[in-house]
């Protein structure tokens, strides 16, 4: 295998282009690295690591078996409930957004505006949305549901509109030529055709929302996040570790079920 | 268009599926105490907060937002770099079609899955406990987080390569490193670069909020101002970081479209 000779013809222009690209990348990484101060580990780091490992070996099983409102099972179910409701809300709102962003439904100009709007929603952090909604409905699960519901439009709207754009336009034209109204076209031609993809994307977003819902509690929007962050801040490692373990198992199981269903759909 | 009648078969399975889904949706809304009416009733409260944040934001604060914002981008750059560099070799071993040894690939995948299920925020707060408050903890959290993400995507595309090239090299008597170098890497390189950019986008968004638990970046400034109820400054931070993230997203997705 030593004698494979690849003949490369690079013009000086291409060479310069590559140097600028790679050089720029290296400079970017160097610039990043130089700006991150490394202060060394904390003096208490060894003790922290030891108690952390101790927490992994001896998780707080009493918390897991606590079936009251303060226990782990309640918090996990609440997290799942936030994820389900949030995903449902966003799936419903995403359909009109997706239609407004699809070139074959509303034309090129409107679709560009719609696409930009969806990108804007996607970029807005859900944690900040959660903070805004907490001021509206107060701390608790509803704020988390609203935050997920609005934030997920960013991804679902984009995926939905891509599904709508790649659909078979013949059915729509057939209905239109029969004199179907725009509502009839929507419910009899567009939605039935794209619904398997829509459901699949919604399930996928549910998997992501499950992860997101577990951090929303950090700002007071319900779910497992609040007890978790409280346990980490107070260095209650046995409790923090049991929460992380249960979270990992729950999310993995939901991922597995959901990807099974998705494979059956599309 | 009066009557198009489509005969429907009465499937028990289908009806029970619909029942379960409706039950899950309604049940979780009730369980979480979600009441859409309440949102509409309390809308004025939200409007008041938005008014204090954005009408008008405290533009004089812009100067102070720039340094932590640059720190956020730095964190994302370094975190993505570390995560990506580790992801490639791990992805090669986690792919089922390179070593063909399930005793190596399956445990690796399990570990990667666990990494991906732990939210970046939780990782960051764990590392803050070990490395102290500051961007370094955030960088480590982002590295691990993007490592999990990128290596999963990469091993999936290694498994989807055209295997004919590998077989051609094998028939010439090539060893494993040569197969990797001449058959696998060239095939996945564009996708790998695209995943790296995607990881960078995700990391920028994550880095912007990581400071909330003390892991550096703009989130720390945000949390500080929120605690002091300086809502007009919070508004500036949201507007500027939002604009920066949007620009990075647009550039990166443009580059990704050219790659794959």
Short mmCIF file of C-alpha atoms in Angstrom, two decimals:
data_model
loop_
_atom_site.label_atom_id
_atom_site.label_comp_id
_atom_site.label_asym_id
_atom_site.label_seq_id
_atom_site.Cartn_x
_atom_site.Cartn_y
_atom_site.Cartn_z
CA UNK A 1 0.00 0.00 0.00
CA UNK A 2 2.97 2.31 0.08
CA UNK A 3 2.96 2.95 -3.61
CA UNK A 4 -0.40 4.53 -4.09
CA UNK A 5 0.52 7.81 -5.68
CA UNK A 6 -2.20 10.39 -5.83
CA UNK A 7 -1.42 13.03 -8.37
CA UNK A 8 -2.53 16.39 -7.13
CA UNK A 9 -2.99 19.34 -9.38
CA UNK A 10 -3.46 22.39 -7.26
CA UNK A 11 -3.32 25.81 -8.81
CA UNK A 12 -1.62 28.54 -6.79
CA UNK A 13 -5.02 30.17 -6.33
CA UNK A 14 -6.49 27.03 -4.75
CA UNK A 15 -3.39 26.68 -2.59
CA UNK A 16 -3.77 30.22 -1.31
CA UNK A 17 -7.48 29.60 -0.68
CA UNK A 18 -6.65 26.55 1.42
CA UNK A 19 -3.96 28.36 3.38
CA UNK A 20 -6.40 31.14 4.21
CA UNK A 21 -9.11 28.65 5.23
CA UNK A 22 -6.98 26.42 7.41
CA UNK A 23 -4.94 29.31 8.76
CA UNK A 24 -8.11 31.13 9.70
CA UNK A 25 -9.44 28.06 11.45
CA UNK A 26 -6.23 27.58 13.43
CA UNK A 27 -6.21 31.26 14.40
CA UNK A 28 -9.84 31.01 15.51
CA UNK A 29 -9.10 28.03 17.75
CA UNK A 30 -5.97 29.70 19.18
CA UNK A 31 -7.94 32.88 19.85
CA UNK A 32 -10.53 30.80 21.67
CA UNK A 33 -8.03 28.85 23.73
CA UNK A 34 -6.07 31.91 24.83
CA UNK A 35 -9.25 33.49 26.16
CA UNK A 36 -10.17 30.65 28.49
CA UNK A 37 -8.34 31.13 31.78
CA UNK A 38 -7.38 27.87 33.43
CA UNK A 39 -7.26 28.52 37.13
CA UNK A 40 -6.48 24.96 38.06
CA UNK A 41 -8.79 22.69 39.95
CA UNK A 42 -10.28 23.95 43.17
CA UNK A 43 -8.52 23.12 46.40
CA UNK A 44 -11.57 21.16 47.41
CA UNK A 45 -11.68 19.26 44.09
CA UNK A 46 -10.29 16.02 45.43
CA UNK A 47 -12.80 15.94 48.25
CA UNK A 48 -15.57 16.80 45.78
CA UNK A 49 -14.54 13.98 43.46
CA UNK A 50 -14.42 11.52 46.33
CA UNK A 51 -17.86 12.44 47.60
CA UNK A 52 -19.13 12.44 44.01
CA UNK A 53 -17.89 8.87 43.53
CA UNK A 54 -19.36 8.01 46.89
CA UNK A 55 -22.66 9.42 45.62
CA UNK A 56 -22.48 7.18 42.54
CA UNK A 57 -21.84 4.11 44.67
CA UNK A 58 -24.41 4.99 47.33
CA UNK A 59 -27.24 6.86 45.59
CA UNK A 60 -30.08 8.22 47.68
CA UNK A 61 -32.55 5.36 47.24
CA UNK A 62 -34.92 6.81 49.82
CA UNK A 63 -35.58 9.70 47.47
CA UNK A 64 -36.38 7.27 44.65
CA UNK A 65 -38.90 5.44 46.84
CA UNK A 66 -40.57 8.65 47.98
CA UNK A 67 -43.98 8.58 46.31
CA UNK A 68 -45.17 11.94 47.66
CA UNK A 69 -45.12 15.26 45.82
CA UNK A 70 -41.54 15.90 47.03
CA UNK A 71 -40.20 12.61 45.70
CA UNK A 72 -38.31 11.67 42.56
CA UNK A 73 -41.15 9.77 40.82
CA UNK A 74 -43.40 12.83 40.92
CA UNK A 75 -40.67 15.08 39.51
CA UNK A 76 -39.91 12.66 36.68
CA UNK A 77 -43.56 12.25 35.73
CA UNK A 78 -43.94 16.03 35.83
CA UNK A 79 -40.95 16.36 33.49
CA UNK A 80 -42.49 13.89 31.06
CA UNK A 81 -45.82 15.72 31.29
CA UNK A 82 -44.11 19.04 30.49
CA UNK A 83 -42.37 17.47 27.50
CA UNK A 84 -45.59 15.88 26.15
CA UNK A 85 -47.72 19.01 26.57
CA UNK A 86 -45.01 21.29 25.22
CA UNK A 87 -44.50 19.10 22.17
CA UNK A 88 -48.24 18.92 21.53
CA UNK A 89 -48.68 22.69 21.79
CA UNK A 90 -45.79 23.32 19.41
CA UNK A 91 -46.89 20.65 16.91
CA UNK A 92 -50.29 22.31 16.63
CA UNK A 93 -48.90 25.84 16.29
CA UNK A 94 -46.16 24.69 13.90
CA UNK A 95 -48.57 23.66 11.13
CA UNK A 96 -49.70 27.19 10.21
CA UNK A 97 -46.11 28.42 10.55
CA UNK A 98 -44.89 25.63 8.28
CA UNK A 99 -47.54 26.41 5.67
CA UNK A 100 -46.45 30.05 5.68
CA UNK A 101 -42.84 28.95 5.12
CA UNK A 102 -43.52 26.50 2.28
CA UNK A 103 -42.69 27.76 -1.16
CA UNK A 104 -45.24 25.56 -2.94
CA UNK A 105 -48.13 26.81 -0.80
CA UNK A 106 -47.64 30.56 -0.39
CA UNK A 107 -45.06 31.43 -3.04
CA UNK A 108 -41.42 32.37 -2.81
CA UNK A 109 -41.57 35.78 -1.16
CA UNK A 110 -43.88 34.94 1.71
CA UNK A 111 -42.06 31.68 2.32
CA UNK A 112 -38.74 33.51 2.76
CA UNK A 113 -40.31 35.72 5.43
CA UNK A 114 -41.84 32.67 7.09
CA UNK A 115 -38.51 30.81 7.03
CA UNK A 116 -36.67 33.73 8.57
CA UNK A 117 -39.29 34.01 11.29
CA UNK A 118 -38.94 30.30 12.11
CA UNK A 119 -35.14 30.64 12.25
CA UNK A 120 -35.56 33.53 14.67
CA UNK A 121 -37.74 31.45 16.98
CA UNK A 122 -35.24 28.59 16.83
CA UNK A 123 -32.37 30.81 17.90
CA UNK A 124 -34.14 32.27 20.90
CA UNK A 125 -33.04 30.27 23.98
CA UNK A 126 -35.82 28.33 25.69
CA UNK A 127 -34.40 29.18 29.11
CA UNK A 128 -35.08 32.87 28.48
CA UNK A 129 -38.53 32.05 27.12
CA UNK A 130 -39.13 30.12 30.33
CA UNK A 131 -38.13 33.18 32.39
CA UNK A 132 -40.51 35.37 30.41
CA UNK A 133 -43.38 32.90 30.82
CA UNK A 134 -42.69 32.55 34.53
CA UNK A 135 -43.52 36.23 34.81
CA UNK A 136 -46.78 35.54 32.97
CA UNK A 137 -48.14 32.40 34.64
CA UNK A 138 -45.90 32.21 37.70
CA UNK A 139 -43.29 29.56 38.46
CA UNK A 140 -44.24 25.97 37.75
CA UNK A 141 -44.87 23.47 35.00
CA UNK A 142 -47.16 25.66 32.81
CA UNK A 143 -44.30 28.12 32.22
CA UNK A 144 -42.11 25.23 31.07
CA UNK A 145 -44.82 23.93 28.74
CA UNK A 146 -45.20 27.36 27.15
CA UNK A 147 -41.45 27.81 26.76
CA UNK A 148 -41.06 24.42 25.06
CA UNK A 149 -44.20 24.98 23.02
CA UNK A 150 -42.93 28.23 21.55
CA UNK A 151 -39.26 27.22 21.20
CA UNK A 152 -40.03 23.94 19.41
CA UNK A 153 -41.84 25.81 16.63
CA UNK A 154 -38.37 26.78 15.43
CA UNK A 155 -37.40 23.20 14.63
CA UNK A 156 -40.79 21.64 13.91
CA UNK A 157 -41.85 24.50 11.64
CA UNK A 158 -38.68 24.07 9.59
CA UNK A 159 -38.97 20.28 9.30
CA UNK A 160 -42.72 20.46 8.59
CA UNK A 161 -42.23 23.02 5.84
CA UNK A 162 -39.49 20.88 4.28
CA UNK A 163 -41.90 17.93 4.29
CA UNK A 164 -44.63 20.04 2.70
CA UNK A 165 -42.25 21.39 0.07
CA UNK A 166 -41.20 17.91 -1.00
CA UNK A 167 -44.72 16.51 -1.29
CA UNK A 168 -46.44 15.41 -4.47
CA UNK A 169 -48.24 18.47 -5.85
CA UNK A 170 -50.49 16.39 -8.15
CA UNK A 171 -53.04 15.68 -5.43
CA UNK A 172 -53.32 19.35 -4.55
CA UNK A 173 -53.75 20.31 -8.20
CA UNK A 174 -56.36 17.61 -8.68
CA UNK A 175 -58.42 18.94 -5.79
CA UNK A 176 -58.03 22.51 -6.98
CA UNK A 177 -59.15 21.59 -10.49
CA UNK A 178 -62.29 20.07 -8.96
CA UNK A 179 -62.97 23.41 -7.29
CA UNK A 180 -61.83 22.50 -3.78
CA UNK A 181 -61.57 25.41 -1.36
CA UNK A 182 -58.24 26.14 0.26
CA UNK A 183 -59.37 24.51 3.51
CA UNK A 184 -60.40 21.38 1.64
CA UNK A 185 -57.07 21.34 -0.15
CA UNK A 186 -55.30 21.63 3.21
CA UNK A 187 -57.22 18.89 4.98
CA UNK A 188 -57.73 16.49 2.07
CA UNK A 189 -54.50 16.90 0.10
CA UNK A 190 -51.68 18.47 2.08
CA UNK A 191 -52.06 17.11 5.61
CA UNK A 192 -52.91 13.47 4.78
CA UNK A 193 -49.85 13.27 2.56
CA UNK A 194 -47.35 14.68 5.00
CA UNK A 195 -48.86 13.36 8.24
CA UNK A 196 -46.49 10.34 8.68
CA UNK A 197 -43.51 12.69 8.43
CA UNK A 198 -45.17 15.24 10.69
CA UNK A 199 -45.81 12.63 13.38
CA UNK A 200 -42.28 11.29 13.06
CA UNK A 201 -40.74 14.75 13.46
CA UNK A 202 -43.04 15.49 16.39
CA UNK A 203 -41.87 12.33 18.14
CA UNK A 204 -38.25 13.28 17.46
CA UNK A 205 -38.85 16.70 18.94
CA UNK A 206 -40.47 15.01 21.94
CA UNK A 207 -37.17 13.20 22.57
CA UNK A 208 -35.33 16.53 22.47
CA UNK A 209 -37.95 18.24 24.64
CA UNK A 210 -37.57 15.52 27.24
CA UNK A 211 -33.94 16.62 27.64
CA UNK A 212 -34.85 20.29 27.57
CA UNK A 213 -37.62 19.84 30.15
CA UNK A 214 -35.07 18.43 32.57
CA UNK A 215 -33.09 21.68 32.56
CA UNK A 216 -36.02 24.10 32.63
CA UNK A 217 -36.52 23.52 36.34
CA UNK A 218 -33.28 25.42 36.80
CA UNK A 219 -35.12 28.73 36.40
CA UNK A 220 -38.24 27.52 38.18
CA UNK A 221 -40.28 26.17 35.28
CA UNK A 222 -41.11 22.82 36.85
CA UNK A 223 -39.78 19.32 36.43
CA UNK A 224 -36.72 17.49 37.65
CA UNK A 225 -34.29 20.38 37.07
CA UNK A 226 -34.98 22.25 40.29
CA UNK A 227 -34.28 19.39 42.74
CA UNK A 228 -31.26 18.38 40.64
CA UNK A 229 -29.61 21.78 40.65
CA UNK A 230 -30.43 22.23 44.32
CA UNK A 231 -28.76 18.90 45.12
CA UNK A 232 -25.64 19.86 43.12
CA UNK A 233 -25.39 23.32 44.72
CA UNK A 234 -25.69 21.93 48.21
CA UNK A 235 -23.22 19.15 47.29
CA UNK A 236 -25.80 16.49 48.16
CA UNK A 237 -24.13 14.02 45.79
CA UNK A 238 -26.09 10.86 46.68
CA UNK A 239 -29.29 12.70 45.79
CA UNK A 240 -27.81 14.38 42.69
CA UNK A 241 -26.52 11.06 41.40
CA UNK A 242 -29.80 9.19 41.85
CA UNK A 243 -31.53 11.99 39.90
CA UNK A 244 -28.94 11.83 37.09
CA UNK A 245 -29.22 8.03 36.93
CA UNK A 246 -33.02 8.03 36.80
CA UNK A 247 -32.90 10.81 34.22
CA UNK A 248 -30.49 8.88 32.01
CA UNK A 249 -32.61 5.73 32.21
CA UNK A 250 -35.89 7.57 31.57
CA UNK A 251 -34.54 9.53 28.61
CA UNK A 252 -32.95 6.40 27.11
CA UNK A 253 -36.16 4.37 27.44
CA UNK A 254 -38.22 7.17 25.87
CA UNK A 255 -35.64 7.48 23.07
CA UNK A 256 -35.86 3.75 22.40
CA UNK A 257 -39.67 3.62 22.31
CA UNK A 258 -39.91 6.75 20.22
CA UNK A 259 -37.33 5.70 17.64
CA UNK A 260 -39.06 2.30 17.34
CA UNK A 261 -42.33 4.04 16.53
CA UNK A 262 -40.58 6.42 14.14
CA UNK A 263 -39.02 3.54 12.22
CA UNK A 264 -42.47 2.02 11.79
CA UNK A 265 -43.89 5.30 10.50
CA UNK A 266 -41.67 6.49 7.68
CA UNK B 1 -66.87 19.18 -3.68
CA UNK B 2 -69.85 18.31 -1.50
CA UNK B 3 -69.31 14.65 -0.81
CA UNK B 4 -66.18 12.65 -1.11
CA UNK B 5 -66.88 9.61 1.00
CA UNK B 6 -63.91 7.50 1.85
CA UNK B 7 -64.93 4.21 3.46
CA UNK B 8 -63.05 3.74 6.71
CA UNK B 9 -62.16 0.37 8.11
CA UNK B 10 -62.91 0.11 11.80
CA UNK B 11 -59.55 -0.80 13.21
CA UNK B 12 -59.42 -1.63 16.88
CA UNK B 13 -55.68 -1.08 16.92
CA UNK B 14 -55.99 2.35 15.39
CA UNK B 15 -58.73 3.47 17.75
CA UNK B 16 -56.86 2.30 20.79
CA UNK B 17 -53.71 4.12 19.57
CA UNK B 18 -55.68 7.32 19.22
CA UNK B 19 -57.19 6.78 22.65
CA UNK B 20 -53.75 6.32 24.22
CA UNK B 21 -52.37 9.43 22.54
CA UNK B 22 -55.33 11.59 23.59
CA UNK B 23 -55.08 10.18 27.09
CA UNK B 24 -51.36 11.00 27.27
CA UNK B 25 -51.83 14.55 26.01
CA UNK B 26 -54.84 15.40 28.17
CA UNK B 27 -53.40 13.56 31.15
CA UNK B 28 -50.11 15.39 31.05
CA UNK B 29 -51.81 18.77 30.62
CA UNK B 30 -53.94 18.09 33.67
CA UNK B 31 -51.02 16.69 35.65
CA UNK B 32 -48.87 19.72 34.93
CA UNK B 33 -51.73 22.08 35.74
CA UNK B 34 -51.63 23.64 32.30
CA UNK B 35 -54.56 25.93 31.63
CA UNK B 36 -54.47 27.93 28.38
CA UNK B 37 -57.07 30.36 29.74
CA UNK B 38 -54.71 31.41 32.51
CA UNK B 39 -52.15 32.43 29.91
CA UNK B 40 -54.61 34.74 28.21
CA UNK B 41 -55.80 36.20 31.51
CA UNK B 42 -52.31 36.98 32.74
CA UNK B 43 -51.11 38.27 29.44
CA UNK B 44 -50.81 41.85 30.73
CA UNK B 45 -48.16 40.78 33.27
CA UNK B 46 -45.99 39.41 30.48
CA UNK B 47 -46.57 42.54 28.44
CA UNK B 48 -45.38 44.66 31.36
CA UNK B 49 -42.18 42.64 31.71
CA UNK B 50 -41.52 42.76 27.98
CA UNK B 51 -42.09 46.51 28.11
CA UNK B 52 -39.48 46.91 30.84
CA UNK B 53 -37.03 44.75 28.91
CA UNK B 54 -37.31 46.00 25.36
CA UNK B 55 -39.06 49.38 25.32
CA UNK B 56 -36.46 50.72 25.40
CA UNK B 57 -33.46 48.56 26.32
CA UNK B 58 -30.53 50.26 28.04
CA UNK B 59 -28.32 50.67 24.95
CA UNK B 60 -25.48 52.26 26.95
CA UNK B 61 -24.90 48.83 28.44
CA UNK B 62 -23.86 47.43 25.03
CA UNK B 63 -20.14 48.08 25.68
CA UNK B 64 -20.25 45.86 28.75
CA UNK B 65 -22.02 43.06 26.89
CA UNK B 66 -19.29 42.60 24.25
CA UNK B 67 -16.51 41.01 26.39
CA UNK B 68 -18.71 38.25 27.91
CA UNK B 69 -20.22 37.69 24.48
CA UNK B 70 -16.75 37.12 23.00
CA UNK B 71 -16.05 34.76 25.89
CA UNK B 72 -19.20 32.83 24.97
CA UNK B 73 -18.01 32.41 21.38
CA UNK B 74 -14.56 31.38 22.60
CA UNK B 75 -16.11 28.76 24.84
CA UNK B 76 -18.13 27.40 21.94
CA UNK B 77 -15.08 27.34 19.62
CA UNK B 78 -12.83 25.53 22.08
CA UNK B 79 -15.57 23.20 23.29
CA UNK B 80 -16.45 22.19 19.75
CA UNK B 81 -12.77 21.75 18.84
CA UNK B 82 -12.04 19.42 21.77
CA UNK B 83 -15.30 17.51 21.32
CA UNK B 84 -14.78 17.04 17.58
CA UNK B 85 -11.17 15.90 17.84
CA UNK B 86 -12.06 13.19 20.38
CA UNK B 87 -15.22 12.25 18.50
CA UNK B 88 -13.55 10.96 15.31
CA UNK B 89 -11.47 8.08 16.77
CA UNK B 90 -14.26 7.10 19.14
CA UNK B 91 -16.78 7.09 16.30
CA UNK B 92 -14.51 4.80 14.26
CA UNK B 93 -14.44 2.26 17.08
CA UNK B 94 -18.15 2.63 17.81
CA UNK B 95 -19.08 1.92 14.19
CA UNK B 96 -20.03 -1.71 13.70
CA UNK B 97 -18.41 -2.13 10.29
CA UNK B 98 -14.79 -1.20 10.99
CA UNK B 99 -13.49 -3.46 13.77
CA UNK B 100 -16.52 -5.78 13.57
CA UNK B 101 -16.14 -6.50 17.23
CA UNK B 102 -19.40 -5.96 19.11
CA UNK B 103 -17.51 -6.21 22.42
CA UNK B 104 -15.91 -2.86 21.62
CA UNK B 105 -18.61 -1.04 19.67
CA UNK B 106 -21.61 -1.81 21.86
CA UNK B 107 -20.18 -0.64 25.23
CA UNK B 108 -18.82 2.49 23.51
CA UNK B 109 -22.27 3.27 22.16
CA UNK B 110 -23.79 2.83 25.58
CA UNK B 111 -21.31 5.32 27.04
CA UNK B 112 -21.98 7.78 24.20
CA UNK B 113 -25.71 7.45 24.81
CA UNK B 114 -25.26 8.25 28.48
CA UNK B 115 -23.19 11.32 27.60
CA UNK B 116 -25.93 12.53 25.30
CA UNK B 117 -28.71 12.10 27.83
CA UNK B 118 -27.09 14.30 30.49
CA UNK B 119 -28.05 17.90 29.70
CA UNK B 120 -25.14 20.34 29.14
CA UNK B 121 -26.46 22.47 31.98
CA UNK B 122 -26.14 19.60 34.46
CA UNK B 123 -22.63 18.77 33.23
CA UNK B 124 -21.68 22.41 33.62
CA UNK B 125 -22.91 22.65 37.18
CA UNK B 126 -21.04 19.44 38.03
CA UNK B 127 -17.82 20.89 36.61
CA UNK B 128 -18.36 24.18 38.38
CA UNK B 129 -18.21 22.16 41.59
CA UNK B 130 -14.84 20.71 40.53
CA UNK B 131 -13.10 23.52 38.59
CA UNK B 132 -14.75 26.51 40.20
CA UNK B 133 -16.82 29.28 38.67
CA UNK B 134 -15.60 30.43 35.25
CA UNK B 135 -15.51 29.63 31.54
CA UNK B 136 -13.18 26.63 31.93
CA UNK B 137 -15.96 24.55 33.51
CA UNK B 138 -18.25 25.56 30.68
CA UNK B 139 -15.68 24.54 28.04
CA UNK B 140 -15.33 21.07 29.56
CA UNK B 141 -19.10 20.66 29.71
CA UNK B 142 -19.48 21.78 26.09
CA UNK B 143 -16.66 19.45 24.99
CA UNK B 144 -18.34 16.42 26.50
CA UNK B 145 -21.74 17.43 25.25
CA UNK B 146 -20.64 18.03 21.65
CA UNK B 147 -18.42 14.93 21.76
CA UNK B 148 -21.50 12.79 22.47
CA UNK B 149 -23.49 14.47 19.73
CA UNK B 150 -20.83 14.47 17.00
CA UNK B 151 -19.55 10.96 17.62
CA UNK B 152 -23.06 9.54 17.39
CA UNK B 153 -23.75 11.26 14.08
CA UNK B 154 -20.30 10.28 12.78
CA UNK B 155 -20.49 6.59 13.63
CA UNK B 156 -23.89 6.46 11.97
CA UNK B 157 -22.44 7.86 8.76
CA UNK B 158 -19.44 5.50 8.96
CA UNK B 159 -21.92 2.64 9.06
CA UNK B 160 -23.67 4.05 6.02
CA UNK B 161 -20.57 4.29 3.79
CA UNK B 162 -20.21 2.49 0.49
CA UNK B 163 -18.55 -0.72 1.66
CA UNK B 164 -17.30 -1.64 -1.80
CA UNK B 165 -14.29 0.65 -1.38
CA UNK B 166 -13.31 -1.10 1.84
CA UNK B 167 -13.59 -4.49 0.17
CA UNK B 168 -11.54 -3.32 -2.79
CA UNK B 169 -8.73 -2.25 -0.45
CA UNK B 170 -9.02 -5.46 1.56
CA UNK B 171 -8.64 -7.53 -1.59
CA UNK B 172 -5.38 -5.67 -2.20
CA UNK B 173 -4.22 -6.73 1.26
CA UNK B 174 -4.56 -3.39 2.99
CA UNK B 175 -4.41 -3.31 6.77
CA UNK B 176 -6.87 -1.55 9.07
CA UNK B 177 -5.12 1.86 9.26
CA UNK B 178 -4.89 1.98 5.48
CA UNK B 179 -8.56 1.10 5.09
CA UNK B 180 -9.35 3.88 7.51
CA UNK B 181 -7.14 6.35 5.71
CA UNK B 182 -8.11 5.59 2.10
CA UNK B 183 -11.65 4.20 2.26
CA UNK B 184 -13.45 5.44 5.36
CA UNK B 185 -12.14 8.92 6.15
CA UNK B 186 -12.47 10.32 2.59
CA UNK B 187 -16.06 9.12 2.43
CA UNK B 188 -17.22 10.62 5.72
CA UNK B 189 -15.11 13.78 5.75
CA UNK B 190 -17.73 16.18 4.31
CA UNK B 191 -20.38 14.86 6.69
CA UNK B 192 -17.98 14.99 9.62
CA UNK B 193 -17.21 18.64 8.87
CA UNK B 194 -20.89 19.37 8.56
CA UNK B 195 -21.56 17.74 11.94
CA UNK B 196 -18.76 19.82 13.43
CA UNK B 197 -20.43 23.00 12.24
CA UNK B 198 -23.75 21.76 13.55
CA UNK B 199 -22.11 21.00 16.91
CA UNK B 200 -20.71 24.52 16.89
CA UNK B 201 -24.18 26.00 16.36
CA UNK B 202 -25.59 23.92 19.21
CA UNK B 203 -22.64 24.86 21.42
CA UNK B 204 -23.05 28.58 20.78
CA UNK B 205 -26.66 28.34 21.87
CA UNK B 206 -25.75 26.24 24.90
CA UNK B 207 -22.81 28.49 25.86
CA UNK B 208 -25.11 31.50 25.86
CA UNK B 209 -27.10 30.06 28.77
CA UNK B 210 -24.45 28.00 30.60
CA UNK B 211 -23.39 31.03 32.62
CA UNK B 212 -26.65 30.69 34.46
CA UNK B 213 -25.00 28.05 36.65
CA UNK B 214 -21.70 29.97 36.82
CA UNK B 215 -19.91 28.38 33.86
CA UNK B 216 -18.84 31.63 32.18
CA UNK B 217 -20.02 33.56 29.17
CA UNK B 218 -22.91 35.91 28.63
CA UNK B 219 -25.25 33.82 30.81
CA UNK B 220 -23.40 34.95 33.91
CA UNK B 221 -23.97 38.62 33.05
CA UNK B 222 -27.56 37.78 32.28
CA UNK B 223 -28.16 36.02 35.58
CA UNK B 224 -26.50 38.85 37.51
CA UNK B 225 -28.69 41.52 35.94
CA UNK B 226 -31.80 39.44 36.32
CA UNK B 227 -31.09 38.97 40.02
CA UNK B 228 -30.75 42.76 40.41
CA UNK B 229 -33.93 43.22 38.35
CA UNK B 230 -32.14 45.46 35.81
CA UNK B 231 -34.64 44.46 33.17
CA UNK B 232 -33.59 47.09 30.63
CA UNK B 233 -30.06 45.66 30.71
CA UNK B 234 -31.45 42.12 30.45
CA UNK B 235 -33.22 43.31 27.32
CA UNK B 236 -29.94 44.51 25.77
CA UNK B 237 -28.25 41.20 26.57
CA UNK B 238 -31.10 39.23 25.00
CA UNK B 239 -31.21 41.39 21.87
CA UNK B 240 -27.44 41.38 21.24
CA UNK B 241 -26.78 37.73 22.01
CA UNK B 242 -29.82 36.79 19.95
CA UNK B 243 -28.46 38.75 16.98
CA UNK B 244 -25.02 37.14 17.30
CA UNK B 245 -26.42 33.62 17.57
CA UNK B 246 -28.68 34.25 14.59
CA UNK B 247 -25.75 35.47 12.47
CA UNK B 248 -23.57 32.50 13.45
CA UNK B 249 -26.46 30.13 12.68
CA UNK B 250 -27.05 31.63 9.25
CA UNK B 251 -23.34 31.52 8.32
CA UNK B 252 -22.91 27.99 9.58
CA UNK B 253 -25.99 26.57 7.89
CA UNK B 254 -24.92 28.26 4.66
CA UNK B 255 -21.51 26.55 4.93
CA UNK B 256 -23.14 23.22 5.75
CA UNK B 257 -25.32 23.39 2.66
CA UNK B 258 -22.19 23.79 0.55
CA UNK B 259 -20.49 20.84 2.24
CA UNK B 260 -22.98 18.03 1.87
#
